[in-house]
PDB file of C-alpha atoms in Angstrom:
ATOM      1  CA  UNK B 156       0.000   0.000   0.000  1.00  0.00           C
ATOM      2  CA  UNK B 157       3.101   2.336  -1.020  1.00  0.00           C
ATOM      3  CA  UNK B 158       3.375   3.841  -3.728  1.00  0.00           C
ATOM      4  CA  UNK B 159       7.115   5.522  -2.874  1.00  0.00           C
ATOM      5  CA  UNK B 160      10.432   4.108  -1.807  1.00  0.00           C
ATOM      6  CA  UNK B 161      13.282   5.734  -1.202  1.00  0.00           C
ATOM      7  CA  UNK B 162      16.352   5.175   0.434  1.00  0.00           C
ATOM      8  CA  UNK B 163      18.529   7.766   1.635  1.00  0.00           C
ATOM      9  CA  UNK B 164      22.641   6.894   1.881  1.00  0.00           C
ATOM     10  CA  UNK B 165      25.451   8.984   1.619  1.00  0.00           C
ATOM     11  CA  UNK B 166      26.950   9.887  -1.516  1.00  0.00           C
ATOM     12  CA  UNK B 167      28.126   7.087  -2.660  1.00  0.00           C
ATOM     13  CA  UNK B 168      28.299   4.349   0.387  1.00  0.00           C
ATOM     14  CA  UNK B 169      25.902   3.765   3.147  1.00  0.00           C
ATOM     15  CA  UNK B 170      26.618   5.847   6.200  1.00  0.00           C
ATOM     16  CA  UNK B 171      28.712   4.837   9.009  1.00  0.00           C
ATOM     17  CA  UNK B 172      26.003   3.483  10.908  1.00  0.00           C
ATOM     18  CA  UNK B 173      23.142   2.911   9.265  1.00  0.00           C
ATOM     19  CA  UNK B 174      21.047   3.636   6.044  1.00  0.00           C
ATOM     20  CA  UNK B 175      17.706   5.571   6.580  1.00  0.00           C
ATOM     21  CA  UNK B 176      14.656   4.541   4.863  1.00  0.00           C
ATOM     22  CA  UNK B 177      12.137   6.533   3.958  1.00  0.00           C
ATOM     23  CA  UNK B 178       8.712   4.990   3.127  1.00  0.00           C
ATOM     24  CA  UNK B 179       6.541   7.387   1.783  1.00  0.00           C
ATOM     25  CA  UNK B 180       2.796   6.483   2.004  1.00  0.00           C
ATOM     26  CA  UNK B 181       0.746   7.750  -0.933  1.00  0.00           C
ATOM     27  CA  UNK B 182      -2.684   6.872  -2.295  1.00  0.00           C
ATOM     28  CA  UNK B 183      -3.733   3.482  -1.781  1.00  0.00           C
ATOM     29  CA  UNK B 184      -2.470   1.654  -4.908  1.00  0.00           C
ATOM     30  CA  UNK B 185      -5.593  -0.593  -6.097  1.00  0.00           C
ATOM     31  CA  UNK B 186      -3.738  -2.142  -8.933  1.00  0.00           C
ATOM     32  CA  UNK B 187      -2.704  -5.751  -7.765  1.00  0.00           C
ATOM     33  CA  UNK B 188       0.808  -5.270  -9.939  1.00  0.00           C
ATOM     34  CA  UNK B 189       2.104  -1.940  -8.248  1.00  0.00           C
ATOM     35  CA  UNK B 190       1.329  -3.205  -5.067  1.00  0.00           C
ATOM     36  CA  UNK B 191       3.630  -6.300  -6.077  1.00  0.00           C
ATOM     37  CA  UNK B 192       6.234  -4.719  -7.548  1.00  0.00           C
ATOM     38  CA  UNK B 193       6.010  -2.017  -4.649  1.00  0.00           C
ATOM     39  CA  UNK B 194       6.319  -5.175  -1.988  1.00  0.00           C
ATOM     40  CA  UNK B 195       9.465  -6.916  -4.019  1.00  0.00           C
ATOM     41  CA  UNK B 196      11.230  -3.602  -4.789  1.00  0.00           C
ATOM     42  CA  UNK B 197      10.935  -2.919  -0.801  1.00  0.00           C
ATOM     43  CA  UNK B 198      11.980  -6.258  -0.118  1.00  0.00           C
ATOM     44  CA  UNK B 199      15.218  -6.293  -2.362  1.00  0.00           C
ATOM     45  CA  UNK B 200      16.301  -3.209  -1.130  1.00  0.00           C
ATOM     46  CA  UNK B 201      15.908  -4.335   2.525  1.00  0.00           C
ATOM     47  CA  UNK B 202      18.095  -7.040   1.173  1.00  0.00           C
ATOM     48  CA  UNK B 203      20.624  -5.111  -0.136  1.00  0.00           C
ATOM     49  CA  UNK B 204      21.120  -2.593   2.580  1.00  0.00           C
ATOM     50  CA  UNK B 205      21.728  -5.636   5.052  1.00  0.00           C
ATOM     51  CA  UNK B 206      24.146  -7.243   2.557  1.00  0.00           C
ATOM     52  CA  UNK B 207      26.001  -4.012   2.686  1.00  0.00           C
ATOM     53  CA  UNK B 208      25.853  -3.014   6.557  1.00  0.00           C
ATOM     54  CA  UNK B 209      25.843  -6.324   8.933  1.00  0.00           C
ATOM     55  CA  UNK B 210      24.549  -4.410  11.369  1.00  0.00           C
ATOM     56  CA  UNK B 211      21.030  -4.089   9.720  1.00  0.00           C
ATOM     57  CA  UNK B 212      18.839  -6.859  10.372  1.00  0.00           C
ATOM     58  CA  UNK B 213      15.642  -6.908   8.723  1.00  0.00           C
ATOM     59  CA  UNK B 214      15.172 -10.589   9.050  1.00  0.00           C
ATOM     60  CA  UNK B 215      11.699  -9.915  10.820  1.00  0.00           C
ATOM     61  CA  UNK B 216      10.131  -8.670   7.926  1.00  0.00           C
ATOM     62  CA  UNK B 217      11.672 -11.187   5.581  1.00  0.00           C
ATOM     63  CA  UNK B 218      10.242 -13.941   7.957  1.00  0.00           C
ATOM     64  CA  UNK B 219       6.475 -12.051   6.860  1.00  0.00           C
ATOM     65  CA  UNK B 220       7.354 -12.466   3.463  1.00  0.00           C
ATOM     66  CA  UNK B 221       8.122 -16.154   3.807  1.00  0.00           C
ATOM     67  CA  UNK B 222       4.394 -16.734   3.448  1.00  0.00           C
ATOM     68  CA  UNK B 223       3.666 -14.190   0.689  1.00  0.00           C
ATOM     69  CA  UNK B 224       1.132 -15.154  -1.989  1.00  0.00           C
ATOM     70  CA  UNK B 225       3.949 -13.995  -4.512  1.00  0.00           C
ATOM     71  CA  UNK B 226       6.357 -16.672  -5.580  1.00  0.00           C
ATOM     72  CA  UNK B 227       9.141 -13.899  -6.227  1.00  0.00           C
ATOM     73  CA  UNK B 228       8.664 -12.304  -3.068  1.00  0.00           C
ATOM     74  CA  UNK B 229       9.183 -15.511  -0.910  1.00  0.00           C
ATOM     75  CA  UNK B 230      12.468 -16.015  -2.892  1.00  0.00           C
ATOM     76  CA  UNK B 231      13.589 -12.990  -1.848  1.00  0.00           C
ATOM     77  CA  UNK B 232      12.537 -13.604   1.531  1.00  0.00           C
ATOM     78  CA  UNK B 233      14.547 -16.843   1.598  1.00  0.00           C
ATOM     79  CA  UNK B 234      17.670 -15.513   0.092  1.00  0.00           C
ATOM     80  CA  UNK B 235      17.303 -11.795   2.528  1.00  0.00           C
ATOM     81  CA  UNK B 236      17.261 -14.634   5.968  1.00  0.00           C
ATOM     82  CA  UNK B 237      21.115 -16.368   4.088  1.00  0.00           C
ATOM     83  CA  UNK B 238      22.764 -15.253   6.729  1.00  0.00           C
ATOM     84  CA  UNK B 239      20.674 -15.963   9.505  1.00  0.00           C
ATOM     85  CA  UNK B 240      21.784 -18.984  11.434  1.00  0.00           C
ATOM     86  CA  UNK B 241      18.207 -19.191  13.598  1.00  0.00           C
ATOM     87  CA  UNK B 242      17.125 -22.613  14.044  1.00  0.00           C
ATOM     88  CA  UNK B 243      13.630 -21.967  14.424  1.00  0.00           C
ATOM     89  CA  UNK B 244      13.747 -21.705  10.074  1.00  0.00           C
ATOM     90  CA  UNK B 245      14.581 -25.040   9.889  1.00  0.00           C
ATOM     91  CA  UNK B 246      10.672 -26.487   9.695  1.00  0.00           C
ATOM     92  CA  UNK B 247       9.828 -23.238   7.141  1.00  0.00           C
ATOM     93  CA  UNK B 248      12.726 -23.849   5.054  1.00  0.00           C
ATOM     94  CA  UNK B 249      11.899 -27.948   5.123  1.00  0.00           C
ATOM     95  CA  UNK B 250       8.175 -27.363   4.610  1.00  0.00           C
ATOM     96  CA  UNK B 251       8.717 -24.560   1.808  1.00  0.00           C
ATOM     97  CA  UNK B 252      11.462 -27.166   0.212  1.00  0.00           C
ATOM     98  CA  UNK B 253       8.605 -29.834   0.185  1.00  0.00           C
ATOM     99  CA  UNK B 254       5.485 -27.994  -0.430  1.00  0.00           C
ATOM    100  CA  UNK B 255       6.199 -24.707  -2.413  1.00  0.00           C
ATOM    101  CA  UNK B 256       4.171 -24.252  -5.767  1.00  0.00           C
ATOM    102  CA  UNK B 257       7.170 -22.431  -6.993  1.00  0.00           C
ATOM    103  CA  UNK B 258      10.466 -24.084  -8.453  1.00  0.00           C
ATOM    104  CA  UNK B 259      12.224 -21.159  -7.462  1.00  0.00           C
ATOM    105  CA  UNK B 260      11.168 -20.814  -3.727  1.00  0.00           C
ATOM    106  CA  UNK B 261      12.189 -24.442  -3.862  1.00  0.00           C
ATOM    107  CA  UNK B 262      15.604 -23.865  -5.055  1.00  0.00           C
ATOM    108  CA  UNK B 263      16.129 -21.092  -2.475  1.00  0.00           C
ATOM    109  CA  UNK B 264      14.712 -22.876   0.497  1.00  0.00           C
ATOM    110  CA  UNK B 265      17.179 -25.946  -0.246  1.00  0.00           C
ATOM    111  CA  UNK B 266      19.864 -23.440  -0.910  1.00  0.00           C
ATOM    112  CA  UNK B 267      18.901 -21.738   2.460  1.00  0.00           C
ATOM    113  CA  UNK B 268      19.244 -25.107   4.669  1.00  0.00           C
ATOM    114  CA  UNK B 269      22.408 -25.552   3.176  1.00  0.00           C
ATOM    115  CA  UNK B 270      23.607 -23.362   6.195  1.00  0.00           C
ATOM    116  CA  UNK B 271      22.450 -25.708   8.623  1.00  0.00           C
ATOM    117  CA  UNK B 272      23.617 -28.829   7.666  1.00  0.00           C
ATOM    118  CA  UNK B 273      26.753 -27.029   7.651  1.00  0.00           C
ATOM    119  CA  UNK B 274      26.258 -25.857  11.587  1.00  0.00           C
ATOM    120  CA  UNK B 275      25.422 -30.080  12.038  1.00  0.00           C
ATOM    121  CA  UNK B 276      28.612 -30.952  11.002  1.00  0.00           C
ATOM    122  CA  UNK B 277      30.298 -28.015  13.277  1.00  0.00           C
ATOM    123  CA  UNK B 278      27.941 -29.357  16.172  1.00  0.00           C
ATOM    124  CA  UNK B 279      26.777 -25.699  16.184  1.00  0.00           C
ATOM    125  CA  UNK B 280      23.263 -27.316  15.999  1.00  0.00           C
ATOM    126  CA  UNK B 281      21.337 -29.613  17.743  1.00  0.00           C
ATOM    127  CA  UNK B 282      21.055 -33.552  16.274  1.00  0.00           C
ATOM    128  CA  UNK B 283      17.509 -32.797  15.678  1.00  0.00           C
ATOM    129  CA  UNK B 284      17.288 -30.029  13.274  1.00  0.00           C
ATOM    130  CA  UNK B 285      20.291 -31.525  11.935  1.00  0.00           C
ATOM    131  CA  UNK B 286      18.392 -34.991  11.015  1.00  0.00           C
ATOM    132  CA  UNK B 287      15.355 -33.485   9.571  1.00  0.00           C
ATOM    133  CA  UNK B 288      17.322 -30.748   7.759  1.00  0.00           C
ATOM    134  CA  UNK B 289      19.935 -33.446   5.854  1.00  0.00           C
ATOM    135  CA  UNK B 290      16.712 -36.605   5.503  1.00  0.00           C
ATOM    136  CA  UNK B 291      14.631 -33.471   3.637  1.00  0.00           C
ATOM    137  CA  UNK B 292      17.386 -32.435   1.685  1.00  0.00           C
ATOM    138  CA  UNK B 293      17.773 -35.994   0.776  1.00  0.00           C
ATOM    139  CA  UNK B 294      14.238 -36.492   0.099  1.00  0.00           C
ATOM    140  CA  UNK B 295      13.805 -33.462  -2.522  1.00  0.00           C
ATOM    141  CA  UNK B 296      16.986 -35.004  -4.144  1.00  0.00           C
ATOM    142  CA  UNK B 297      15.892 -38.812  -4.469  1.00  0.00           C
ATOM    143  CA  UNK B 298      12.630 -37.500  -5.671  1.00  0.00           C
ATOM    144  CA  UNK B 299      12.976 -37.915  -9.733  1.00  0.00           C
ATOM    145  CA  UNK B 300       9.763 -35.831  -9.669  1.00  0.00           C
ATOM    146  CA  UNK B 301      11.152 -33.215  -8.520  1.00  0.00           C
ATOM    147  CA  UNK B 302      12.712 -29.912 -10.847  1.00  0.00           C
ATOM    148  CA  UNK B 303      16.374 -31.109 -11.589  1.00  0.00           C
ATOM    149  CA  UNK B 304      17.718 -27.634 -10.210  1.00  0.00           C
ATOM    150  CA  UNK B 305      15.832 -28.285  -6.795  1.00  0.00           C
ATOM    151  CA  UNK B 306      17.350 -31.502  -6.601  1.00  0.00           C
ATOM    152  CA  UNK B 307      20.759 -30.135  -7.288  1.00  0.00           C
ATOM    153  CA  UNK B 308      20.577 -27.344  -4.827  1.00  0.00           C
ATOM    154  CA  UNK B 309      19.768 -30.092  -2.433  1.00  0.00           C
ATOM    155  CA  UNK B 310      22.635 -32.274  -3.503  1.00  0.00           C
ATOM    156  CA  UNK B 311      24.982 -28.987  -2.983  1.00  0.00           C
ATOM    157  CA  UNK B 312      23.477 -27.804   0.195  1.00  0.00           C
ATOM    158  CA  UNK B 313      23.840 -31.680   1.757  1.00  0.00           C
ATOM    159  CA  UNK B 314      27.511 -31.871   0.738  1.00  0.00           C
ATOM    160  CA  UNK B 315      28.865 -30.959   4.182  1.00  0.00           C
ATOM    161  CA  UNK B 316      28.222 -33.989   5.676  1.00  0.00           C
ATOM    162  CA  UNK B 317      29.203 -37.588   5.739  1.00  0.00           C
ATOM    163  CA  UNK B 318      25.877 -39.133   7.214  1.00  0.00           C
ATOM    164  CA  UNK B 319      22.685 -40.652   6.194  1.00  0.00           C
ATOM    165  CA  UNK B 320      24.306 -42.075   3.142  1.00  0.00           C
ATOM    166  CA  UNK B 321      25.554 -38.382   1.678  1.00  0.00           C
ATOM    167  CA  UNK B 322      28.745 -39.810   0.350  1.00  0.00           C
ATOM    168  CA  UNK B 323      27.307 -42.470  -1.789  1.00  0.00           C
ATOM    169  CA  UNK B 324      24.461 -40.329  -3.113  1.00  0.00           C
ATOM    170  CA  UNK B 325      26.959 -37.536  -3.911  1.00  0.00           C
ATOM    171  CA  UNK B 326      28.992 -40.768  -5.668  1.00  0.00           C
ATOM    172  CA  UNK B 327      25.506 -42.335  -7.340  1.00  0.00           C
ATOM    173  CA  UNK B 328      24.981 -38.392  -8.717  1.00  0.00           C
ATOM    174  CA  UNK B 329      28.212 -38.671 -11.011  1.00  0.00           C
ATOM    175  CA  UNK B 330      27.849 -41.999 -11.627  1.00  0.00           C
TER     176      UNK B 330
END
């Protein structure tokens, strides 16, 4: 329901301590395409500012988005929480991995638990989260149904570890 955004930095960089943003209401927009490109334009530069200042974390909003109608707006939702190590994602990640209508939300979300299979092997995460993170991953790969990019971000993302049979299917991939 914006019609405006605009983001304020210095000249050329982002300010020392943080970027301001400016969200300027308008009219109500009634077309259903402004207000979607007004919703992924927010959301990418939300993205961008916290790729460029680690200090900004906007993750709370791109949790929201996670269950946006919009298949382009939960991808950008999925790659804006990349950095965020919170285990609670885990079950969102799985179920968007096994359930989204989109191939690209699919691709993300097994790109996304990448991260944590990665904190399993480190023992930076509990055996739990761990399990179901690597046996989904696995799943979305073994299923031949399943969009051959999604099942290769899956491959990828369970590389880091050496359980559940990861070696062999890594071995059966390049057979």
């Amino acid at each position: 329901l914006l019609r405006r955004v605009r983001i304020e930095a210095g000249a050329d960089r982002l300010p020392e301590h943080a970027a301001v943003l400016h969200v300027v209401p308008d009219e109500i927009v009634r077309d259903h395409v402004a207000q979607l490109a007004v919703r992924l334009e927010l959301l990418i530069a939300l993205a961008h500012l916290a790729e460029a200042d680690f200090t900004m974390d906007f993750s709370a909003v791109f949790r929201i988005a996670l269950r946006d109608h919009d298949a382009d707006i939960r991808v950008v939702a999925l790659r804006g929480l990349g950095e965020v190590e919170d285990v609670r994602l885990v079950p969102e990640f799985v179920h968007m991995l096994e359930q989204d209508p989109s191939i690209e939300a699919r691709r993300a979300a097994a790109e996304g638990l990448g991260k944590y299979v990665l904190l399993g092997e480190l023992q930076k995460l509990r055996p739990d989260p761990f399990h179901h993170t690597v046996l989904a991953l696995c799943d979305a790969f073994l299923d031949r149904t399943q969009d051959l990019l999604v099942r290769r971000r899956a491959l990828e993302s369970m590389a880091y570890t050496g359980e559940h049979g990861v070696p062999e299917i890594i071995e059966s991939a390049y057979a």
